[in-house]
PDB file of C-alpha atoms in Angstrom:
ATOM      1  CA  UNK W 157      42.645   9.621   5.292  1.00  0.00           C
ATOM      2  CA  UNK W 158      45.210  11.769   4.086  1.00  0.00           C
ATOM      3  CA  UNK W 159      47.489   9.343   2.406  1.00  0.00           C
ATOM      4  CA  UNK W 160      44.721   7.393   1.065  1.00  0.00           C
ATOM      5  CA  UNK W 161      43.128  10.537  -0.219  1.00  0.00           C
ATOM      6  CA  UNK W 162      46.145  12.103  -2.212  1.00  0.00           C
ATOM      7  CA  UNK W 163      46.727   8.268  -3.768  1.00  0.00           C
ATOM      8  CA  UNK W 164      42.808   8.361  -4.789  1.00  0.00           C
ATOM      9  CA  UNK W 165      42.938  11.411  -6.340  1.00  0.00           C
ATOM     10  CA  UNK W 166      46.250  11.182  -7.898  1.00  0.00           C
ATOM     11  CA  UNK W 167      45.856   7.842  -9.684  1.00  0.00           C
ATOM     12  CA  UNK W 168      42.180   8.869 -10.903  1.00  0.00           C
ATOM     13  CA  UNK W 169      44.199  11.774 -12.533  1.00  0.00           C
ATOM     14  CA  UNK W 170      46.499   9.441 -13.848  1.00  0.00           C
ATOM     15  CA  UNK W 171      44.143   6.843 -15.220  1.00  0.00           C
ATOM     16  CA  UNK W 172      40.748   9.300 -16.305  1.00  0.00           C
ATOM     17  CA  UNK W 173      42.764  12.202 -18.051  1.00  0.00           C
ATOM     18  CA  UNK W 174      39.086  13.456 -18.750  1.00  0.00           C
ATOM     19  CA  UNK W 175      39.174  15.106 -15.535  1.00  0.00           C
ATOM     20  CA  UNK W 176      41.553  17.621 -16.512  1.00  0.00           C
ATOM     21  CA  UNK W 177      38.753  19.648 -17.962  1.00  0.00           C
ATOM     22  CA  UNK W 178      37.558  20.095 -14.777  1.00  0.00           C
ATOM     23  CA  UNK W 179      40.133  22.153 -14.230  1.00  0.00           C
ATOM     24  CA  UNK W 180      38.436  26.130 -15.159  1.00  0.00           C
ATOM     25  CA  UNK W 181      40.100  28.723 -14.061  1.00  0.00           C
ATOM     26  CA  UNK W 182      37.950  31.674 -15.767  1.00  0.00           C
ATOM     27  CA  UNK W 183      36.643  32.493 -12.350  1.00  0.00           C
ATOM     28  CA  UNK W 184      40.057  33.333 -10.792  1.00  0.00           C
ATOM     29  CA  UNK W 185      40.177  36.546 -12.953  1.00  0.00           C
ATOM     30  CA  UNK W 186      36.297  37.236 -12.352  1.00  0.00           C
ATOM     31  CA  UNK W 187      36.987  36.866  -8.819  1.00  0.00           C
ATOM     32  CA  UNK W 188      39.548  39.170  -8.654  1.00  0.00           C
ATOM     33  CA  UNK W 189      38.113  42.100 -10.812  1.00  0.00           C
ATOM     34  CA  UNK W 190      35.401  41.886  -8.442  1.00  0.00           C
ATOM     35  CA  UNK W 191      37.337  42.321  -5.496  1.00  0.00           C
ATOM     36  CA  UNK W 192      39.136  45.301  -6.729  1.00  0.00           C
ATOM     37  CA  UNK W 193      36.179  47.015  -7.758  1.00  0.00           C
ATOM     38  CA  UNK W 194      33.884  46.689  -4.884  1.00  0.00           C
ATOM     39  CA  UNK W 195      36.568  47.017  -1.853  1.00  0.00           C
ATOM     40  CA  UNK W 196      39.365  48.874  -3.833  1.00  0.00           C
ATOM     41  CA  UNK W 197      37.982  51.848  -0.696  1.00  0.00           C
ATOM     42  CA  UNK W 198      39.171  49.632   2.111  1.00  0.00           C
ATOM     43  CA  UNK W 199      41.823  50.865   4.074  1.00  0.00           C
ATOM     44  CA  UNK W 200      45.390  48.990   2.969  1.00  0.00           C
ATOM     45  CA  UNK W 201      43.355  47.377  -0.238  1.00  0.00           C
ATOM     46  CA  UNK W 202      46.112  47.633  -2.883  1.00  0.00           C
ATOM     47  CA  UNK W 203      48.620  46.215  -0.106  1.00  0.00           C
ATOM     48  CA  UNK W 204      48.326  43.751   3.048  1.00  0.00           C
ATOM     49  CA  UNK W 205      44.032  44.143   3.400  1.00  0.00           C
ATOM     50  CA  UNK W 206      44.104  42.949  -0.591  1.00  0.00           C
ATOM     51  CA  UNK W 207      46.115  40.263  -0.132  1.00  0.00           C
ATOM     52  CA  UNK W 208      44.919  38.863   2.602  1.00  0.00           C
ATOM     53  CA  UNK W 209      40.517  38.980   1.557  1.00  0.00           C
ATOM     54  CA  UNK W 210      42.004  37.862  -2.007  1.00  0.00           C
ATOM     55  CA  UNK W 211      43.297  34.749  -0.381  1.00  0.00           C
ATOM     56  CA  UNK W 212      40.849  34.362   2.659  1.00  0.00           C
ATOM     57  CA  UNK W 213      37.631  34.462   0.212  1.00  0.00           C
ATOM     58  CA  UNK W 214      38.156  30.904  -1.774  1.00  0.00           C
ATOM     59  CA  UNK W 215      39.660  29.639   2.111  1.00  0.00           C
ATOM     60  CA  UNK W 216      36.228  30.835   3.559  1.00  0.00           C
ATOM     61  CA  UNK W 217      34.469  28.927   0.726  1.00  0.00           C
ATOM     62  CA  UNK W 218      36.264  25.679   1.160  1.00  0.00           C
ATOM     63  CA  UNK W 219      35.741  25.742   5.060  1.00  0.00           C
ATOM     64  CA  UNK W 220      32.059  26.643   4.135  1.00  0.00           C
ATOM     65  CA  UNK W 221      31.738  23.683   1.954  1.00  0.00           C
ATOM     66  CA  UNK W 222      33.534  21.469   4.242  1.00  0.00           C
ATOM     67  CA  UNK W 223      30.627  22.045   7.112  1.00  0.00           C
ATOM     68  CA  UNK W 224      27.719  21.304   4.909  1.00  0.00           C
ATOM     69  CA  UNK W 225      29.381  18.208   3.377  1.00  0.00           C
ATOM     70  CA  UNK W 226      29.931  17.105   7.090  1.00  0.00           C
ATOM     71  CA  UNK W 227      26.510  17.875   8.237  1.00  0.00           C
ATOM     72  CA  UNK W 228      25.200  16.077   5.636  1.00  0.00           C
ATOM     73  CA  UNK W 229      27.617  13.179   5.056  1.00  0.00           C
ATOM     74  CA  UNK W 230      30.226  12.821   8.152  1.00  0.00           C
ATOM     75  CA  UNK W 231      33.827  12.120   7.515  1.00  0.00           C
ATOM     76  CA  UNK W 232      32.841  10.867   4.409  1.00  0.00           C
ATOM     77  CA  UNK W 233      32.103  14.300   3.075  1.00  0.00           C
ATOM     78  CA  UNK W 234      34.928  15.498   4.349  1.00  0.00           C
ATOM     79  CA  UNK W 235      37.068  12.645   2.503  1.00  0.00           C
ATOM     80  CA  UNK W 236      35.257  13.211  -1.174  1.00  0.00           C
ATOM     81  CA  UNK W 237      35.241  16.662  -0.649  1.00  0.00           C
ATOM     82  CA  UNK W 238      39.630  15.993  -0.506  1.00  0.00           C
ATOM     83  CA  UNK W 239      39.651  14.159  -3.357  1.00  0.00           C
ATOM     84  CA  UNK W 240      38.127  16.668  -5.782  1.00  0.00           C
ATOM     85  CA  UNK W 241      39.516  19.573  -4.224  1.00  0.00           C
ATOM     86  CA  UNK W 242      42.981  17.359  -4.930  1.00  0.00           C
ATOM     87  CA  UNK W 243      41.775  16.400  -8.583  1.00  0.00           C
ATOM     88  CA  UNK W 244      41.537  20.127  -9.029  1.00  0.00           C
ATOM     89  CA  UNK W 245      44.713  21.855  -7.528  1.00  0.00           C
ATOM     90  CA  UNK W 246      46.866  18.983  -9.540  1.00  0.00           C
ATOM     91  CA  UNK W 247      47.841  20.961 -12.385  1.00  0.00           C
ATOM     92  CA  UNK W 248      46.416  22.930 -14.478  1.00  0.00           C
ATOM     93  CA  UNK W 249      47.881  20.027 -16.581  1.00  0.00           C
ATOM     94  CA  UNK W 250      49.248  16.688 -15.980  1.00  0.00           C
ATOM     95  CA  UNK W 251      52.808  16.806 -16.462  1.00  0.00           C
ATOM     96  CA  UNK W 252      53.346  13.009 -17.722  1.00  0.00           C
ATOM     97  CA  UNK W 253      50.933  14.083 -20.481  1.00  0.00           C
ATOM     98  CA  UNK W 254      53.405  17.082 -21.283  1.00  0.00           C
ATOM     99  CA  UNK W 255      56.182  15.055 -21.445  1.00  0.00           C
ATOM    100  CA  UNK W 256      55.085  11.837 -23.495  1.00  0.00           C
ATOM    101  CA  UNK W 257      53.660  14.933 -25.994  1.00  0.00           C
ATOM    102  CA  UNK W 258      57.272  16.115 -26.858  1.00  0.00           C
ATOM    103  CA  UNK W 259      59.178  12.606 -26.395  1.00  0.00           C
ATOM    104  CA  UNK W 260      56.413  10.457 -28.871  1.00  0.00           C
ATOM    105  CA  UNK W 261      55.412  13.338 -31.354  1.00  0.00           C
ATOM    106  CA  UNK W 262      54.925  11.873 -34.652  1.00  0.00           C
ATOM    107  CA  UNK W 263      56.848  14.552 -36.594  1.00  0.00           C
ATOM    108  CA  UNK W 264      59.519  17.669 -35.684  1.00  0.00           C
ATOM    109  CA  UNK W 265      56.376  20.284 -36.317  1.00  0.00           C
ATOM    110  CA  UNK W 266      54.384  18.497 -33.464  1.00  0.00           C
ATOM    111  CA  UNK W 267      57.261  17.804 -31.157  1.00  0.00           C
ATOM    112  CA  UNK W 268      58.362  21.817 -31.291  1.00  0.00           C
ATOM    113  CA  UNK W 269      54.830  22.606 -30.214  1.00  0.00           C
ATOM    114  CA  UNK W 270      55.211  20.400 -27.378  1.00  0.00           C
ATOM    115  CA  UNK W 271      58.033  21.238 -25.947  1.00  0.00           C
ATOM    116  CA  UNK W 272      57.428  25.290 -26.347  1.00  0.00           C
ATOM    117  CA  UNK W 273      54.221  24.099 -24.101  1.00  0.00           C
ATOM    118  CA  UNK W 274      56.282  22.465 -21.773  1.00  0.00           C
ATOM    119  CA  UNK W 275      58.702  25.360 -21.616  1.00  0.00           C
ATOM    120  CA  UNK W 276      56.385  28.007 -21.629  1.00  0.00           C
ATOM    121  CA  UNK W 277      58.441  29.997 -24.548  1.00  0.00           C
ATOM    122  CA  UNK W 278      60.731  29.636 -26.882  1.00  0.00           C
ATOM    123  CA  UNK W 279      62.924  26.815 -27.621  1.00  0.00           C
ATOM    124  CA  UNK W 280      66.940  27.687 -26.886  1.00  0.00           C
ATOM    125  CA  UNK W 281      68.846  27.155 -30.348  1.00  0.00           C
ATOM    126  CA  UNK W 282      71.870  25.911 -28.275  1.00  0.00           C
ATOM    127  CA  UNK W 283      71.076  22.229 -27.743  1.00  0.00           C
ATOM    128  CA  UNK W 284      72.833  22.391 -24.031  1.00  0.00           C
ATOM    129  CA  UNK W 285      71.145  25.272 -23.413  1.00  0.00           C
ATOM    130  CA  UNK W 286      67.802  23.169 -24.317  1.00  0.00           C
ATOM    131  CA  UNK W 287      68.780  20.306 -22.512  1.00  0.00           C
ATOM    132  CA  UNK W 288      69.114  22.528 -19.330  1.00  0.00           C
ATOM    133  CA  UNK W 289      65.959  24.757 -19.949  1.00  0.00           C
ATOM    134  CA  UNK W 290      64.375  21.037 -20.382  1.00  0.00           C
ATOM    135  CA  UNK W 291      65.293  19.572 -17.039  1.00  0.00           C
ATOM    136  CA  UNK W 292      64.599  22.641 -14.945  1.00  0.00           C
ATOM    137  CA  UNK W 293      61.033  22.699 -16.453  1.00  0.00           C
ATOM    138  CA  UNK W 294      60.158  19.026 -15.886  1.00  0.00           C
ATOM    139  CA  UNK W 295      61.411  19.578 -11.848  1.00  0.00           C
ATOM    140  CA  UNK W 296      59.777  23.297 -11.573  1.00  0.00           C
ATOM    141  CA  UNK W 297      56.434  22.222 -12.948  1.00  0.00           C
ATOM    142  CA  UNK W 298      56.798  18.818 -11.195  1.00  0.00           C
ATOM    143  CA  UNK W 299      56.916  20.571  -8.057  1.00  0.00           C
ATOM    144  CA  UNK W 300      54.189  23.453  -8.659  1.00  0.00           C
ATOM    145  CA  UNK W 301      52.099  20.790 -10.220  1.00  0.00           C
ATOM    146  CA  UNK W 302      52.311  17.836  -7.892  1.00  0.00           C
ATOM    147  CA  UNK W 303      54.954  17.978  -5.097  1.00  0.00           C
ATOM    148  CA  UNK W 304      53.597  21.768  -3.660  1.00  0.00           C
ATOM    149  CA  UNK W 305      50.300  20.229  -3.698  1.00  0.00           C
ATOM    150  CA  UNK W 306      51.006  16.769  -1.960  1.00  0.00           C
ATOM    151  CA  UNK W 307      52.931  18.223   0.775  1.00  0.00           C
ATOM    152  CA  UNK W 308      50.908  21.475   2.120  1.00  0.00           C
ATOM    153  CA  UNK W 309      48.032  19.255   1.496  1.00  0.00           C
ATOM    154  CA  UNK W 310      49.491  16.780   4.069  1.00  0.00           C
ATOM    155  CA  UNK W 311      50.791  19.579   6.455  1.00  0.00           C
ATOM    156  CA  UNK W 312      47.027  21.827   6.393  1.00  0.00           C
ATOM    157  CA  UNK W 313      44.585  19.296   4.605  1.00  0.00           C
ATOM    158  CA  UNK W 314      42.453  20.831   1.838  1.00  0.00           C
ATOM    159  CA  UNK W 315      43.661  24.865   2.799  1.00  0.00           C
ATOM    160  CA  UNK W 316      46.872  24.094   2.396  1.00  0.00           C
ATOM    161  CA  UNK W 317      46.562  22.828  -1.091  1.00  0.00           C
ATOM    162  CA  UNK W 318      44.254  25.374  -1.848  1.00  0.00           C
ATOM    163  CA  UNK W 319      46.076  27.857  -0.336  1.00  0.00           C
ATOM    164  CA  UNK W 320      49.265  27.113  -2.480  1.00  0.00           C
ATOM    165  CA  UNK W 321      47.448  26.758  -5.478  1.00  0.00           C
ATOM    166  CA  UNK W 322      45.780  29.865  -5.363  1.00  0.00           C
ATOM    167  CA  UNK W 323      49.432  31.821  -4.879  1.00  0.00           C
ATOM    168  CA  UNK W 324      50.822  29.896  -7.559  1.00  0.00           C
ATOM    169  CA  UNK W 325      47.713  30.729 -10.189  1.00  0.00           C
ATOM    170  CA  UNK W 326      47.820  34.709  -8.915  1.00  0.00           C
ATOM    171  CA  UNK W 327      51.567  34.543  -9.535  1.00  0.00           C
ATOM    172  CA  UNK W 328      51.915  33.070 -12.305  1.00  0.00           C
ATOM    173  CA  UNK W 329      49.244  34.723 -14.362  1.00  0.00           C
ATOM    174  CA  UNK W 330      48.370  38.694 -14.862  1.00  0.00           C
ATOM    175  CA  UNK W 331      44.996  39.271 -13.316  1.00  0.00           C
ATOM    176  CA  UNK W 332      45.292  42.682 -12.810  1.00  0.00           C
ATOM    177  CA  UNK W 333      46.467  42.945  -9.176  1.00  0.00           C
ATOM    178  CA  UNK W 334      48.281  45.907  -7.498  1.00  0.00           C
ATOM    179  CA  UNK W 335      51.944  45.652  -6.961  1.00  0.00           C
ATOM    180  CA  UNK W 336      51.998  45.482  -3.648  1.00  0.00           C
ATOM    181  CA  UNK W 337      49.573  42.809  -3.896  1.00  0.00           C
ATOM    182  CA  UNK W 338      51.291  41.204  -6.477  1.00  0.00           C
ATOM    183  CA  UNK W 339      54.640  41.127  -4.455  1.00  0.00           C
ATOM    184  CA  UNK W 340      53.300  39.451  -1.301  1.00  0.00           C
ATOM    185  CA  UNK W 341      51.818  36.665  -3.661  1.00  0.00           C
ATOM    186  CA  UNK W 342      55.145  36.370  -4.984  1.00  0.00           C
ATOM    187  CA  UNK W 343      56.872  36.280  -1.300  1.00  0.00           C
ATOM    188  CA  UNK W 344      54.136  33.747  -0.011  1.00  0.00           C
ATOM    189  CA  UNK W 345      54.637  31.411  -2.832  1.00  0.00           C
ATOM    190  CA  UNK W 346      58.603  31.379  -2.183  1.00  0.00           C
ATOM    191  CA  UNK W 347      57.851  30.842   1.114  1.00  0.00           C
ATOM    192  CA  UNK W 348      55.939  27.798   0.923  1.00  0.00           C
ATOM    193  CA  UNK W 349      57.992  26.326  -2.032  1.00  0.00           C
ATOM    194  CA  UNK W 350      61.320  26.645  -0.508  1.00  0.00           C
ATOM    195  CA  UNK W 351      60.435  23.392   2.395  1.00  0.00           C
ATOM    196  CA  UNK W 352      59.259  21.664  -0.919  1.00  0.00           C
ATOM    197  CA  UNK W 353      62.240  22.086  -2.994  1.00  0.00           C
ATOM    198  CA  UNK W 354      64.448  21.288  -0.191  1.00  0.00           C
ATOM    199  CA  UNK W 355      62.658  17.955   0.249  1.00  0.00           C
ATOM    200  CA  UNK W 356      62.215  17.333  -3.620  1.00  0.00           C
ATOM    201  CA  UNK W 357      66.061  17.773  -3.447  1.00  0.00           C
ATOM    202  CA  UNK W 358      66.308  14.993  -0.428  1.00  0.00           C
ATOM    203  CA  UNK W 359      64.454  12.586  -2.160  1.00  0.00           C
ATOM    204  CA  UNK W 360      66.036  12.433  -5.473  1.00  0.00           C
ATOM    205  CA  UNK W 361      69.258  12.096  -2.933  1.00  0.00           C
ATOM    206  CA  UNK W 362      67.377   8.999  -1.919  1.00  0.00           C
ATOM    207  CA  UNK W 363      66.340   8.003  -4.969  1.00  0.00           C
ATOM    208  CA  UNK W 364      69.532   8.162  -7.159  1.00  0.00           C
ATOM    209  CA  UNK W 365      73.161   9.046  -5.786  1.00  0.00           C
ATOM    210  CA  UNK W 366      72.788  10.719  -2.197  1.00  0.00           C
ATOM    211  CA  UNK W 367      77.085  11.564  -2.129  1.00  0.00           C
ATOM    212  CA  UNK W 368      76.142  13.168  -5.862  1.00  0.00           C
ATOM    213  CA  UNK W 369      73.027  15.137  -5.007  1.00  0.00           C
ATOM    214  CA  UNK W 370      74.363  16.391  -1.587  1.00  0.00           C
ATOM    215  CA  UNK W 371      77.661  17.559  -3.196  1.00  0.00           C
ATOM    216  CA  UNK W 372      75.375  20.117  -6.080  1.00  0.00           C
ATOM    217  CA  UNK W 373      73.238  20.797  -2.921  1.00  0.00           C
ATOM    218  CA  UNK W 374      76.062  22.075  -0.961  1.00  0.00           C
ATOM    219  CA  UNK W 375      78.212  23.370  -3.870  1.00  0.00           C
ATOM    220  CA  UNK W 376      75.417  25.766  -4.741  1.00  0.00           C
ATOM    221  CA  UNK W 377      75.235  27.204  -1.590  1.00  0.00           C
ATOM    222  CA  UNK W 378      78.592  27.535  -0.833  1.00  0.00           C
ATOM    223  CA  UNK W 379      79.543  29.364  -4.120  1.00  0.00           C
ATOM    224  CA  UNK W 380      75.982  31.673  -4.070  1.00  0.00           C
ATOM    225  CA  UNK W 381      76.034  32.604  -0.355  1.00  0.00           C
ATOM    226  CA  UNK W 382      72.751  32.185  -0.267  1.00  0.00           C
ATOM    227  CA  UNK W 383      70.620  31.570   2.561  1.00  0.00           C
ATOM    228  CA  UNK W 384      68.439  28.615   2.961  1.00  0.00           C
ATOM    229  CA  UNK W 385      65.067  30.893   3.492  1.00  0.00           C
ATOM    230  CA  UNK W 386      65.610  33.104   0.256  1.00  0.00           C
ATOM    231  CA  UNK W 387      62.968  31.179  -1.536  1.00  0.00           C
ATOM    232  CA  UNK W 388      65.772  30.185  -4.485  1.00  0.00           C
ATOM    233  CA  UNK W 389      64.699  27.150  -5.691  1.00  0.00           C
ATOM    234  CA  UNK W 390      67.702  26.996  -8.036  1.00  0.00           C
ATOM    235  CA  UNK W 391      69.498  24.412  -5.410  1.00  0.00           C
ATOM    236  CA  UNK W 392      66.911  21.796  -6.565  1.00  0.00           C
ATOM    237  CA  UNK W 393      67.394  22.041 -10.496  1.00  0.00           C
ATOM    238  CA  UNK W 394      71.211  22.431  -9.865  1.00  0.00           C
ATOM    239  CA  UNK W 395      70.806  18.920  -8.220  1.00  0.00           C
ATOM    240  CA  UNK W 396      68.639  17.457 -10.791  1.00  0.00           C
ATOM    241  CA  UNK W 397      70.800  18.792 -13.671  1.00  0.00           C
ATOM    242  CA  UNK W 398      73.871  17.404 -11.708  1.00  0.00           C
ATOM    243  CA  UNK W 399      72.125  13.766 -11.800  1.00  0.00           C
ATOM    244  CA  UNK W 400      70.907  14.359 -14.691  1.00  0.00           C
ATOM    245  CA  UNK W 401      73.594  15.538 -17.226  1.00  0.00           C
ATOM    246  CA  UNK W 402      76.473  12.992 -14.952  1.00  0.00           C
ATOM    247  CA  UNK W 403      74.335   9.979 -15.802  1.00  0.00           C
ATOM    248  CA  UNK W 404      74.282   9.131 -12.097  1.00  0.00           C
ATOM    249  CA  UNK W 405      70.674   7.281 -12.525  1.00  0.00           C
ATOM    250  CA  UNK W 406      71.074   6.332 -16.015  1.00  0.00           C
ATOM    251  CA  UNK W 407      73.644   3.681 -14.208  1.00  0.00           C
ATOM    252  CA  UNK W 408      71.616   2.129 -11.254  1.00  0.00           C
ATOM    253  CA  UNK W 409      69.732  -0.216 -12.985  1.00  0.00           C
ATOM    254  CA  UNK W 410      66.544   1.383 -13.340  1.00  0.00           C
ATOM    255  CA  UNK W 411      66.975   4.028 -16.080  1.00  0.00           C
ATOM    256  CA  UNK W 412      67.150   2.161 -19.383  1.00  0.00           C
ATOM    257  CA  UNK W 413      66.291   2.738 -23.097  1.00  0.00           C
ATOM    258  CA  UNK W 414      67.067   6.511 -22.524  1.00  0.00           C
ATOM    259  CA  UNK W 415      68.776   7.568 -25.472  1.00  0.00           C
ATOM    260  CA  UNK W 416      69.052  10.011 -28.591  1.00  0.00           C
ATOM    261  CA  UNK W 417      67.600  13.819 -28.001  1.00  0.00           C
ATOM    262  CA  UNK W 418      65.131  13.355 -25.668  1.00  0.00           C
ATOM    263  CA  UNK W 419      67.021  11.113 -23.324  1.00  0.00           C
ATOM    264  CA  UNK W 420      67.441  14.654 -20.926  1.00  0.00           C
ATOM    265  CA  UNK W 421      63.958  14.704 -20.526  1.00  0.00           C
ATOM    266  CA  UNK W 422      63.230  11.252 -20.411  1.00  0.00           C
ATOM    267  CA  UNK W 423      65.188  10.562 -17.399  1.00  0.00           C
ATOM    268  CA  UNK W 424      64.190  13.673 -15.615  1.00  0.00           C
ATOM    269  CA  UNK W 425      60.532  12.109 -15.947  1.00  0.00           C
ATOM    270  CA  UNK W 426      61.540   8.795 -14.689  1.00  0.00           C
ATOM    271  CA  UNK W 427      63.555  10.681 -11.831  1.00  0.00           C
ATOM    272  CA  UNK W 428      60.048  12.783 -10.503  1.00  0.00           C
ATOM    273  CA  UNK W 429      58.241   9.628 -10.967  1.00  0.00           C
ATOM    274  CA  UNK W 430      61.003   7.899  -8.526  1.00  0.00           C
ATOM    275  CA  UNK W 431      60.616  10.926  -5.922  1.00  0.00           C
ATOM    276  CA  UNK W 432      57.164  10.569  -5.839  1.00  0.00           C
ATOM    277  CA  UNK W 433      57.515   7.079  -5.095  1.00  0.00           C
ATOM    278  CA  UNK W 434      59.967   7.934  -2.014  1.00  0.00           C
ATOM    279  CA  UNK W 435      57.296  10.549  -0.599  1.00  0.00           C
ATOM    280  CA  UNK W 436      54.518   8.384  -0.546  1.00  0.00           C
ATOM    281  CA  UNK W 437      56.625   5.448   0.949  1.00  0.00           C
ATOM    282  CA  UNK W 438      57.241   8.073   3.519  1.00  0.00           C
ATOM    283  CA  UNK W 439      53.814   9.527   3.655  1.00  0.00           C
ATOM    284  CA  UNK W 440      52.455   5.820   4.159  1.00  0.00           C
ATOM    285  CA  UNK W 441      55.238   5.564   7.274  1.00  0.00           C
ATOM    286  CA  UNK W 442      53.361   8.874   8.742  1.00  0.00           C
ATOM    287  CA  UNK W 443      50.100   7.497   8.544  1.00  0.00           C
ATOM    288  CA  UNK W 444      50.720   3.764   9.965  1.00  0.00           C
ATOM    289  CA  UNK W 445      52.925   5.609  13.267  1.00  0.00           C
ATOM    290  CA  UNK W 446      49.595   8.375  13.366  1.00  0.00           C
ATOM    291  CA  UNK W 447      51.480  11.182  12.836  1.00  0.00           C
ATOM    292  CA  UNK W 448      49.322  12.035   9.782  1.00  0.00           C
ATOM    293  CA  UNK W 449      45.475  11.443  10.770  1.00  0.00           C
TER     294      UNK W 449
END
């Protein structure tokens, strides 16, 4: 069900764009103000006892909804219940739609909207420095958005998707939490990013030039001193700019028609697009050999 669940919900996305307004997050800020005003007395609140009820609540909920659905329906409950819960961690937008926004914007006014959306800020003057801040976004978001999603949802079913999604919306956004708070929603998100990135990283090895990809991969590392369970996602986008900004894909026959400005971003599109197409080739291997159920 798992594979077949994440393609469901993933190509109704794709095809019924309507369903992004089911995405509302106003609660998420409700939620929390709540929290911190009714059990700010507990013992540990603005730390560890926070952190954990602030996460545990919408976990409790799911599981919650998960029974009744099963009570009432079987499996079958269970299976729908997936699919929307999928539908509505994908996101908050769909990244495709991003993209095709700043590549087929009908005049210069509309296409620097788009792509201050898709970078979350200002456009760099430098057109390098663009190009970079460009392909970084299109492989961060493509991993918070989809990849993040796809894989803790095929490790721990709908709480691992939810789970992920909830440290990347407290994270990301200011909803009034304590530091302390704050910093463990910062550490869990690295945490459960970092096996993401590393496989993100694998298969764009597979997809494009693994010799090219591997070489960034260990180049990074070797120069940075890094370890490999800091939570530094930087290894990925070094790897994507490296395939990226070498033309290693635009020559393998299945990159074409990517020229002029937006060719940086173009490709980097077509790239996620060709990882997600090596995970669910391998998430489709799990499932036949039962190691997914």
């Amino acid at each position: 069900m798992t594979i077949i669940s994440i393609l469901i919900a993933f190509t109704l996305c794709h095809f019924i764009r309507e369903l992004r307004r089911l995405r509302r997050f106003e609660w998420i800020a409700s939620f929390t103000s709540l929290c911190n005003d009714k059990l700010k007395d507990l013992p540990g609140w603005a730390g560890p006892t926070g952190f954990l009820v602030i996460i545990g609540l919408p976990l409790l909920a799911a599981w919650l909804v998960t029974g009744l659905l099963s009570s009432a329906l079987g499996q079958i409950g269970e299976f729908l219940f997936a699919i929307v819960l999928l539908i509505y961690t994908f996101g908050p937008r769909d990244l495709d739609v991003d993209v095709r926004r700043v590549i087929r914007a009908d005049d210069e006014d509309q296409q620097k909207e788009a792509l201050e959306a898709l970078l979350d800020g200002p456009i760099p003057e430098d057109p390098a420095e663009c190009r970079t801040c460009t392909i970084n976004a299109v492989f961060s978001k493509a991993l918070k958005r989809w990849f993040g999603i796809i894989f803790w949802f095929a490790l721990l079913g709908i709480y691992g998707a939810l789970l992920y999604r909830l440290a990347t919306w407290l994270t990301d956004n200011d909803y009034g939490l304590f530091e302390e708070q704050q910093d463990l929603l910062e550490s869990l998100c690295k945490i459960m990013e970092w096996p993401v990135a590393q496989l993100m990283t694998l298969s764009l090895a597979i997809a494009t030039d693994f010799d090219s990809v591997y070489s960034a991969w260990k180049k990074y590392h070797d120069e940075r001193g890094h370890g490999l369970f800091e939570g530094n996602n930087e290894f990925m986008l070094t790897s994507a700019r490296t395939i990226v900004m070498g033309g290693h894909a635009e020559n393998d026959g299945y990159a074409d028609q990517l020229q002029g400005q937006m060719a940086g971003i173009k490709l980097s599109m077509d790239l996620v697009w060709r990882s997600l197409g090596v995970w669910a080739t391998v998430l489709a291997i799990l499932l036949l050999v039962d190691v997914i159920a």
